[in-house]
mmCIF file of C-alpha atoms in Angstrom:
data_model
loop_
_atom_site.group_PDB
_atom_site.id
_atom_site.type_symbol
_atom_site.label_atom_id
_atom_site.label_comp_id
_atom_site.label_asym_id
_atom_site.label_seq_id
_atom_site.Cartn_x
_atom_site.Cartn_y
_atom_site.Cartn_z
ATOM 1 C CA UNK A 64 -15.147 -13.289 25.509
ATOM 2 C CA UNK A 65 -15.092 -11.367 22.450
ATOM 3 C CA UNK A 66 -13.019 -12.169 19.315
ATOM 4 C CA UNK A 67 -9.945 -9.971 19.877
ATOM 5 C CA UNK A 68 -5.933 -9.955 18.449
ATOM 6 C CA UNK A 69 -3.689 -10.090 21.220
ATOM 7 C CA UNK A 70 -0.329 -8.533 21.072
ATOM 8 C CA UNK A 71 2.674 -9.734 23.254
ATOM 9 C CA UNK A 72 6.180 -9.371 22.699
ATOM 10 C CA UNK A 73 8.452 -12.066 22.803
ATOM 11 C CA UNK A 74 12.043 -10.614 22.760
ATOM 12 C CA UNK A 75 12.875 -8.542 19.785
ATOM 13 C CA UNK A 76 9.499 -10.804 17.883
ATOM 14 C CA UNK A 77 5.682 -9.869 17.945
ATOM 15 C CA UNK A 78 3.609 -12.704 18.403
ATOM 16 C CA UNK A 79 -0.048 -11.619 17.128
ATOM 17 C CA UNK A 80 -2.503 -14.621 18.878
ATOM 18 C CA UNK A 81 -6.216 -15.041 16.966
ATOM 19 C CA UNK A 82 -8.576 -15.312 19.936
ATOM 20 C CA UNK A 83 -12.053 -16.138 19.223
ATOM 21 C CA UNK A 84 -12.835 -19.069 21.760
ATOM 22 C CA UNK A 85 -16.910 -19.599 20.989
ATOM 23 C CA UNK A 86 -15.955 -19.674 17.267
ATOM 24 C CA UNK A 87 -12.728 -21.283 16.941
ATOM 25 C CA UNK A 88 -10.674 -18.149 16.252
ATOM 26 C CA UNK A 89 -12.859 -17.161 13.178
ATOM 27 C CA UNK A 90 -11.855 -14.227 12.256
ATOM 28 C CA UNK A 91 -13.697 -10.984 11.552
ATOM 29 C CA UNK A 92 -13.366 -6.958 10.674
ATOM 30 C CA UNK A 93 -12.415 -5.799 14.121
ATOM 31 C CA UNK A 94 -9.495 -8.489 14.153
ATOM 32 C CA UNK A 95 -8.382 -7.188 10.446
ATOM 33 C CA UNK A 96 -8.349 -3.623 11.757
ATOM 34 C CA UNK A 97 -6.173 -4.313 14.738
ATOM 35 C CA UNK A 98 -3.772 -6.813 12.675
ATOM 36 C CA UNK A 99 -3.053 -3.728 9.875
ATOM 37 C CA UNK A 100 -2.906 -0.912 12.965
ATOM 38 C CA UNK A 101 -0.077 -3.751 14.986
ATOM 39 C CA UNK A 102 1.858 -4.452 11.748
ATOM 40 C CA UNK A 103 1.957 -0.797 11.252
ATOM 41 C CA UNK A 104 3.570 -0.017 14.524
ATOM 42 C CA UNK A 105 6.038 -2.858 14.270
ATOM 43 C CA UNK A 106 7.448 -1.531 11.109
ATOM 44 C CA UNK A 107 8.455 1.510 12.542
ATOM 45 C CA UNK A 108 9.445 0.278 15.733
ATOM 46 C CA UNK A 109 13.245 -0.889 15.874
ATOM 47 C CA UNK A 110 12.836 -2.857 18.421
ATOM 48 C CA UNK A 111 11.145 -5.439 16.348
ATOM 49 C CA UNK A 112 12.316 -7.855 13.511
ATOM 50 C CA UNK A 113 9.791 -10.025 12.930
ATOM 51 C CA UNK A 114 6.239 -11.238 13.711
ATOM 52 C CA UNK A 115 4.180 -14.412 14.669
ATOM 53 C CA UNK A 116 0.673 -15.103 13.907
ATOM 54 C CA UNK A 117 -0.706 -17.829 15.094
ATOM 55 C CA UNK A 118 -3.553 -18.737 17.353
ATOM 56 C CA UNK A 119 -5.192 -19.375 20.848
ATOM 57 C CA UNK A 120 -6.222 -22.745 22.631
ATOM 58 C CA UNK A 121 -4.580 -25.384 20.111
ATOM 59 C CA UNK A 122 -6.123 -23.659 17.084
ATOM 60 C CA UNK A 123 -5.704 -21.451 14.016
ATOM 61 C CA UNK A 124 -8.238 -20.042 12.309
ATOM 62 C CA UNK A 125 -11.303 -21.546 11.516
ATOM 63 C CA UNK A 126 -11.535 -18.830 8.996
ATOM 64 C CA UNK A 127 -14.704 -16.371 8.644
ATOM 65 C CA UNK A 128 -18.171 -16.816 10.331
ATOM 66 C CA UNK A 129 -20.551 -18.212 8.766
ATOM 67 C CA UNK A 130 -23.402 -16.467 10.505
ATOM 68 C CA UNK A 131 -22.446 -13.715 9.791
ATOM 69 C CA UNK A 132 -21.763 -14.481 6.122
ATOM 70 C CA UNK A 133 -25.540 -15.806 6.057
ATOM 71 C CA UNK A 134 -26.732 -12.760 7.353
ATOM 72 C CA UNK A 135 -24.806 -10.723 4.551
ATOM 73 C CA UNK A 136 -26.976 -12.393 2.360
ATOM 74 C CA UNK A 137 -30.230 -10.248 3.423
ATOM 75 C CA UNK A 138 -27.985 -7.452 2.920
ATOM 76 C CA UNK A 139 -26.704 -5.361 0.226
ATOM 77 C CA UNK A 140 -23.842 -6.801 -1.463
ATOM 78 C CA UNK A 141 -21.911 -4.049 -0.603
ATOM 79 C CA UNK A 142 -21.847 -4.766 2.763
ATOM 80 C CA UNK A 143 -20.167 -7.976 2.400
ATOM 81 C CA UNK A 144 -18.020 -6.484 -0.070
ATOM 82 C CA UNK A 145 -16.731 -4.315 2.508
ATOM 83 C CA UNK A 146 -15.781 -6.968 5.002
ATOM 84 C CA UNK A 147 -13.818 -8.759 2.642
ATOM 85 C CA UNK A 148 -12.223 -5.458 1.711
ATOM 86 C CA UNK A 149 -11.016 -5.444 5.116
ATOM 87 C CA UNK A 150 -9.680 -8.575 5.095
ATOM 88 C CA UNK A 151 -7.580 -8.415 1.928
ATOM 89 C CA UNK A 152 -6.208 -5.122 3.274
ATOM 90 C CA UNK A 153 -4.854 -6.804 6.069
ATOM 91 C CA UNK A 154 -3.321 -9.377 3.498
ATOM 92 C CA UNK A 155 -1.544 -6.764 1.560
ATOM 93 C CA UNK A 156 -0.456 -5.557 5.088
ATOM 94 C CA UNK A 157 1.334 -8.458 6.073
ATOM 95 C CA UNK A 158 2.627 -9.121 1.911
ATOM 96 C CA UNK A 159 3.872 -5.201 2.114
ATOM 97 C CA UNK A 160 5.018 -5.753 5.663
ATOM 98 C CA UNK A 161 8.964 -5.004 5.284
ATOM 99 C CA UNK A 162 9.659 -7.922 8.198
ATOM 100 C CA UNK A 163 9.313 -11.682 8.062
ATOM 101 C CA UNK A 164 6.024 -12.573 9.683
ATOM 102 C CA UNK A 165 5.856 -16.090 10.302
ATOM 103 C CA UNK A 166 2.582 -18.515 10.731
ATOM 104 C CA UNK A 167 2.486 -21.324 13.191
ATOM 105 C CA UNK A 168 -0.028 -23.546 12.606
ATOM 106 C CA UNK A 169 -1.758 -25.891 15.520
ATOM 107 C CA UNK A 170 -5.178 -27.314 15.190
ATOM 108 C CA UNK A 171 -6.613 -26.561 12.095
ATOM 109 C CA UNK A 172 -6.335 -23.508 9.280
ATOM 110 C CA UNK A 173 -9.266 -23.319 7.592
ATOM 111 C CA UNK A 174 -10.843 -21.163 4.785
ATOM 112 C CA UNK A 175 -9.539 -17.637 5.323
ATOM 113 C CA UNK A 176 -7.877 -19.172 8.119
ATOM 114 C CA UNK A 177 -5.281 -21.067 5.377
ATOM 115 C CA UNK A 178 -5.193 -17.862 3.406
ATOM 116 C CA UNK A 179 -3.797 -16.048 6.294
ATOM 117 C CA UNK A 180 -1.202 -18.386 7.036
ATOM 118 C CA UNK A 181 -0.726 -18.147 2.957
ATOM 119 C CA UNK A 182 -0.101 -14.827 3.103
ATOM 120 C CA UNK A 183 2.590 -15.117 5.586
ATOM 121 C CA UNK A 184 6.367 -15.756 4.355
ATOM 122 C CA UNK A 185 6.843 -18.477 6.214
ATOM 123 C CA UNK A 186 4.820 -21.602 7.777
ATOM 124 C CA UNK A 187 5.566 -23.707 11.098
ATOM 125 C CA UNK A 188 2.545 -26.571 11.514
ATOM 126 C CA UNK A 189 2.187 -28.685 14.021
ATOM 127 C CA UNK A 190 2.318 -32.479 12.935
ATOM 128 C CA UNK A 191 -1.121 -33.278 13.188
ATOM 129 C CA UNK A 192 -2.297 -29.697 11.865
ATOM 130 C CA UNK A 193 -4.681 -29.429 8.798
ATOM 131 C CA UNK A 194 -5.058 -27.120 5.971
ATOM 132 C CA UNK A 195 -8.522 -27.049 4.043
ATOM 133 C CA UNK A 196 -9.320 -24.747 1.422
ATOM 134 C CA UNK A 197 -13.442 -24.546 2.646
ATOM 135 C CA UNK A 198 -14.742 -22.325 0.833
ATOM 136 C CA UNK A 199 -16.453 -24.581 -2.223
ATOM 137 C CA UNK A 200 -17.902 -27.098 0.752
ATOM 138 C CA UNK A 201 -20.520 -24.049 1.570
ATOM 139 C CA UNK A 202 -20.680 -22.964 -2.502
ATOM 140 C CA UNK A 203 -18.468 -20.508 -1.982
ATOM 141 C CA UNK A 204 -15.003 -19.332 -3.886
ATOM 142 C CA UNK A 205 -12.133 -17.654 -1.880
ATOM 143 C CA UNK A 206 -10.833 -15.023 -0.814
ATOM 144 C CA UNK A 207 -7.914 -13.581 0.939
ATOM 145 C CA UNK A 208 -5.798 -14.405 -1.365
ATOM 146 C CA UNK A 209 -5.917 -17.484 -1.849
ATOM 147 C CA UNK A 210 -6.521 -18.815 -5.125
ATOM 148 C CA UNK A 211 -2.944 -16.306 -5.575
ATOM 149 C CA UNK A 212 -1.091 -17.826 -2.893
ATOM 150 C CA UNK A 213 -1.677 -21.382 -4.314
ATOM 151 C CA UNK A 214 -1.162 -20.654 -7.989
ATOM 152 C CA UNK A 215 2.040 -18.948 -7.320
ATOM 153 C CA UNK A 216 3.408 -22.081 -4.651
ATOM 154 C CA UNK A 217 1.544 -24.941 -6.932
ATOM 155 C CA UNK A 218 1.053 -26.160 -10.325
ATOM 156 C CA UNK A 219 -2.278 -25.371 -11.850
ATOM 157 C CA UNK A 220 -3.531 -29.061 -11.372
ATOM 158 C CA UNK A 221 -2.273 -29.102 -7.537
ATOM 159 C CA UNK A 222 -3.963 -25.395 -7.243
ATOM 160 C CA UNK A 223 -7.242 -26.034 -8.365
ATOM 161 C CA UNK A 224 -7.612 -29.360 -6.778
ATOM 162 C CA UNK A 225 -6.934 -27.841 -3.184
ATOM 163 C CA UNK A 226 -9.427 -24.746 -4.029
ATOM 164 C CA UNK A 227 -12.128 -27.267 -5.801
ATOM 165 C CA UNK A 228 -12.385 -30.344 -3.653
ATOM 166 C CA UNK A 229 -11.912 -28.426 0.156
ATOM 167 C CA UNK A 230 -10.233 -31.487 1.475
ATOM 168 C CA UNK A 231 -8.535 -31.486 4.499
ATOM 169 C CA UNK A 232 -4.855 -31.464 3.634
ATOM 170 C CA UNK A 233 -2.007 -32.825 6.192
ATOM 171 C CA UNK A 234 0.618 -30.101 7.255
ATOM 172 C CA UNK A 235 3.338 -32.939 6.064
ATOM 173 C CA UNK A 236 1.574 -33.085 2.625
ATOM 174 C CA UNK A 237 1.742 -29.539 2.618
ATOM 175 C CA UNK A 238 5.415 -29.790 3.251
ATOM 176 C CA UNK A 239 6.328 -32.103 0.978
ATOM 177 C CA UNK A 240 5.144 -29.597 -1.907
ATOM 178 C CA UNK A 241 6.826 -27.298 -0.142
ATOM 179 C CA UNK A 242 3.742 -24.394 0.994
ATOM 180 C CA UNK A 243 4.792 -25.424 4.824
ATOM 181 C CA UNK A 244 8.648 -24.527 5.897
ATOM 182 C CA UNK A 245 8.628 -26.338 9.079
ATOM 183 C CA UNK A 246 6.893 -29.597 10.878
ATOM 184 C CA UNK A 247 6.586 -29.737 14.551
ATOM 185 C CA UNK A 248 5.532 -31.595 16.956
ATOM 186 C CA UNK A 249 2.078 -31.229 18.455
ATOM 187 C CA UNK A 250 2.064 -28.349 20.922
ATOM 188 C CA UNK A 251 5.369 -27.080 19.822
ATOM 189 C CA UNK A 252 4.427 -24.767 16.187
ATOM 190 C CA UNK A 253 4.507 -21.486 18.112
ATOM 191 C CA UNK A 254 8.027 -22.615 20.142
ATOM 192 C CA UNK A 255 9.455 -23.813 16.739
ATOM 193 C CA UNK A 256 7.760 -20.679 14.845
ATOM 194 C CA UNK A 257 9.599 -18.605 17.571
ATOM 195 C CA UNK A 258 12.973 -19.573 17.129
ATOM 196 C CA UNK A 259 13.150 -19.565 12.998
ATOM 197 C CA UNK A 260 12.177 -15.845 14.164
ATOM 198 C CA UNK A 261 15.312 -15.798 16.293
ATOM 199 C CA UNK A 262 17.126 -17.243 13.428
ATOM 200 C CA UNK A 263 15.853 -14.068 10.982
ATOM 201 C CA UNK A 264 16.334 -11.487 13.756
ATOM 202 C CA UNK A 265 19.645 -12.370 13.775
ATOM 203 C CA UNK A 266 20.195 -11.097 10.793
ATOM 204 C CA UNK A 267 20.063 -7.810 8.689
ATOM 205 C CA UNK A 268 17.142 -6.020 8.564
ATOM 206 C CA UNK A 269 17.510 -4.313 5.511
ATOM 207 C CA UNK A 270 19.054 -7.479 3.819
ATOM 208 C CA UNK A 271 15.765 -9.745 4.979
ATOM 209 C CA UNK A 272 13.136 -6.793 3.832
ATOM 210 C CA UNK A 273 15.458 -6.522 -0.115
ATOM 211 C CA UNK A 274 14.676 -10.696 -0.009
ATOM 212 C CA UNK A 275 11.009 -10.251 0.773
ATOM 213 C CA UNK A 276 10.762 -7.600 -1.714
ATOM 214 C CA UNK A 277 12.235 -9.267 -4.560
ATOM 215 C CA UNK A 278 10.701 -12.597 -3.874
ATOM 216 C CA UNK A 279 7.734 -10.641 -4.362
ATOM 217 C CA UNK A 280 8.545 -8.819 -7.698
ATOM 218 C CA UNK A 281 9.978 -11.531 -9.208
ATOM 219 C CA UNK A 282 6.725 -13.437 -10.983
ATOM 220 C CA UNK A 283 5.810 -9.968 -12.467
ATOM 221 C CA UNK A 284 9.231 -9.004 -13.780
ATOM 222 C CA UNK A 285 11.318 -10.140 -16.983
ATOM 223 C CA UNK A 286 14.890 -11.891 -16.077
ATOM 224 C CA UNK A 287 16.092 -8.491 -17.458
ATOM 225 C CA UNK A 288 14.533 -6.113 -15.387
ATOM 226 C CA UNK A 289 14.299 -8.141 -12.156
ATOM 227 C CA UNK A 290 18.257 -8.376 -12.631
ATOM 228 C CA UNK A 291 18.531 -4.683 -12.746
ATOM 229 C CA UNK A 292 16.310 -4.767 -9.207
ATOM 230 C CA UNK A 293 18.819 -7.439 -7.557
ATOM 231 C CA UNK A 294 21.694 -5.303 -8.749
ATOM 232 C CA UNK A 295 20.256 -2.076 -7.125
ATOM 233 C CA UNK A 296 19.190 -4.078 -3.956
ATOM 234 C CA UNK A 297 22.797 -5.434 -3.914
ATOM 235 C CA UNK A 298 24.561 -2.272 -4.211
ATOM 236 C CA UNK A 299 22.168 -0.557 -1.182
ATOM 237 C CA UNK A 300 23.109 -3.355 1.173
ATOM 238 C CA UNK A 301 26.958 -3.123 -0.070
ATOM 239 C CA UNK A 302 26.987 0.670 1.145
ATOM 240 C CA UNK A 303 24.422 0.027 4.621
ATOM 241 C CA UNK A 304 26.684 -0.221 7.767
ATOM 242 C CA UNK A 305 25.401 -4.047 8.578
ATOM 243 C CA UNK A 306 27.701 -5.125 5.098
ATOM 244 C CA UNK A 307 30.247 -3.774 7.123
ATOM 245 C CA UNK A 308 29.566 -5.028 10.020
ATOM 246 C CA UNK A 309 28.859 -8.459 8.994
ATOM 247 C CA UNK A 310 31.976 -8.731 6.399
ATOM 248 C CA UNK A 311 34.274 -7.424 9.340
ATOM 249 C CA UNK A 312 32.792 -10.249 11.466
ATOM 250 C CA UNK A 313 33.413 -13.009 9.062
ATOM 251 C CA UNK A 314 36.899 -12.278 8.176
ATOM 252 C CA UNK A 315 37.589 -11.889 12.076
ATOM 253 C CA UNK A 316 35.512 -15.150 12.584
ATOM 254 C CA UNK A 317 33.046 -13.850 14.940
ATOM 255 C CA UNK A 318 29.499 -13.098 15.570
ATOM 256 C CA UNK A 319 27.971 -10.187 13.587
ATOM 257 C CA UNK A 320 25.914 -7.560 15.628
ATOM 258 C CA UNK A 321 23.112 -6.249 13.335
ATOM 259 C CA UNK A 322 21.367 -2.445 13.789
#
């Protein structure tokens, strides 16, 4: 069976499933390409607030293949430059993507494996998942992403050691310095990923995409100006029907209904 990104809906969520049995889930250009053209169609479609990635048969993402990488070698740089082009375009994708996408985690996330789930806003991991940051255990340095995703969620120290040593790294370490949201049982990350989605989609749109947005900005800005951004995010929200909606639903101690 070829590598391939399945899309299925699962009510008003898109659950994106890496499926590359021979390899693990490894992932590769023609997955990248279908991951950017699915989030684009989500984030036009109303009918969907948020997205899943996770993976087939009890496993992640092994991360890139390494055949493939050591036939690049023979090749003009270029060519591998290229392929990881296509990767981090699919990263900025998912970081741009005005929805909560969500990672769940069973098996292991490895290499660009972990910097896909790193790129996600939130992670759900499996108990007995692991994390390992590969990439210097075959001499090479990373990519998608995730020397940034780490330096932002870590100290330095905590940063480098993950991206230096490539040890296998427990999803409950990982949530005790706080890169994983959620620990679930074994067999249970996409059920558990699933209903934090619920939880979001509940919720307003427009509010969750400001968040996600200014969560974003936020390392790059001065107090100053990033005030000025929550102040014009604030006032947007104030004047979208949903403040109305959900302002008239608290005072009248009931259930808000979100468009």
């Amino acid at each position: 069976m070829p590598a391939q990104l399945q899309a299925a809906r699962e009510g008003q969520t898109l659950v994106l499933t890496l499926r590359n049995p021979e390899l693990r889930n490894a992932i590769d250009p023609v997955m990248y390409a279908a991951g950017i053209e699915a989030l684009n169609v989500a984030e036009s479609s109303t009918e969907v607030r948020s997205v899943v990635i996770t993976g087939a048969d009890g496993m992640f993402c092994s991360g890139g293949n390494l055949l493939h990488l050591r036939a690049s070698r023979q090749a003009d740089p270029q060519v591998q430059a290229q392929g990881i082009e296509g990767l981090h375009s699919w990263i900025e994708t998912i970081r741009a993507f005005p929805k909560p996408v969500i990672a769940a985690v069973e098996g292991a996330a490895a290499g660009a494996g972990f910097s896909l789930a790193l790129a996600c806003d939130l992670v759900v991991a499996a108990r007995n998942a692991v994390f390992v940051m590969a990439y210097s255990n075959v001499a090479l340095s990373p990519d998608g992403g995730a020397s940034w995703s780490l330096a932002q969620a870590l100290p330095r120290q905590l940063a480098t050691e993950i991206l230096m040593c490539g040890d296998r790294i427990a999803a409950e370490r990982l949530h005790a310095l706080g890169v994983v949201n959620r620990v679930a049982e074994p067999g249970s990350a996409l059920a558990t990923a699933l209903a934090l989605a619920d939880q979001l989609n509940a919720r307003a749109p427009n509010v969750l995409s400001s968040i996600k947005e200014l969560v974003a900005e936020a390392p790059h800005k001065t107090l100053s100006t990033h005030l000025a951004s929550e102040r014009d995010h604030f006032v947007k929200n104030l004047h979208h029907a949903n403040a109305g909606a959900g302002i008239a639903a608290f005072l009248e101690k009931r259930t808000p209904r979100y468009e």
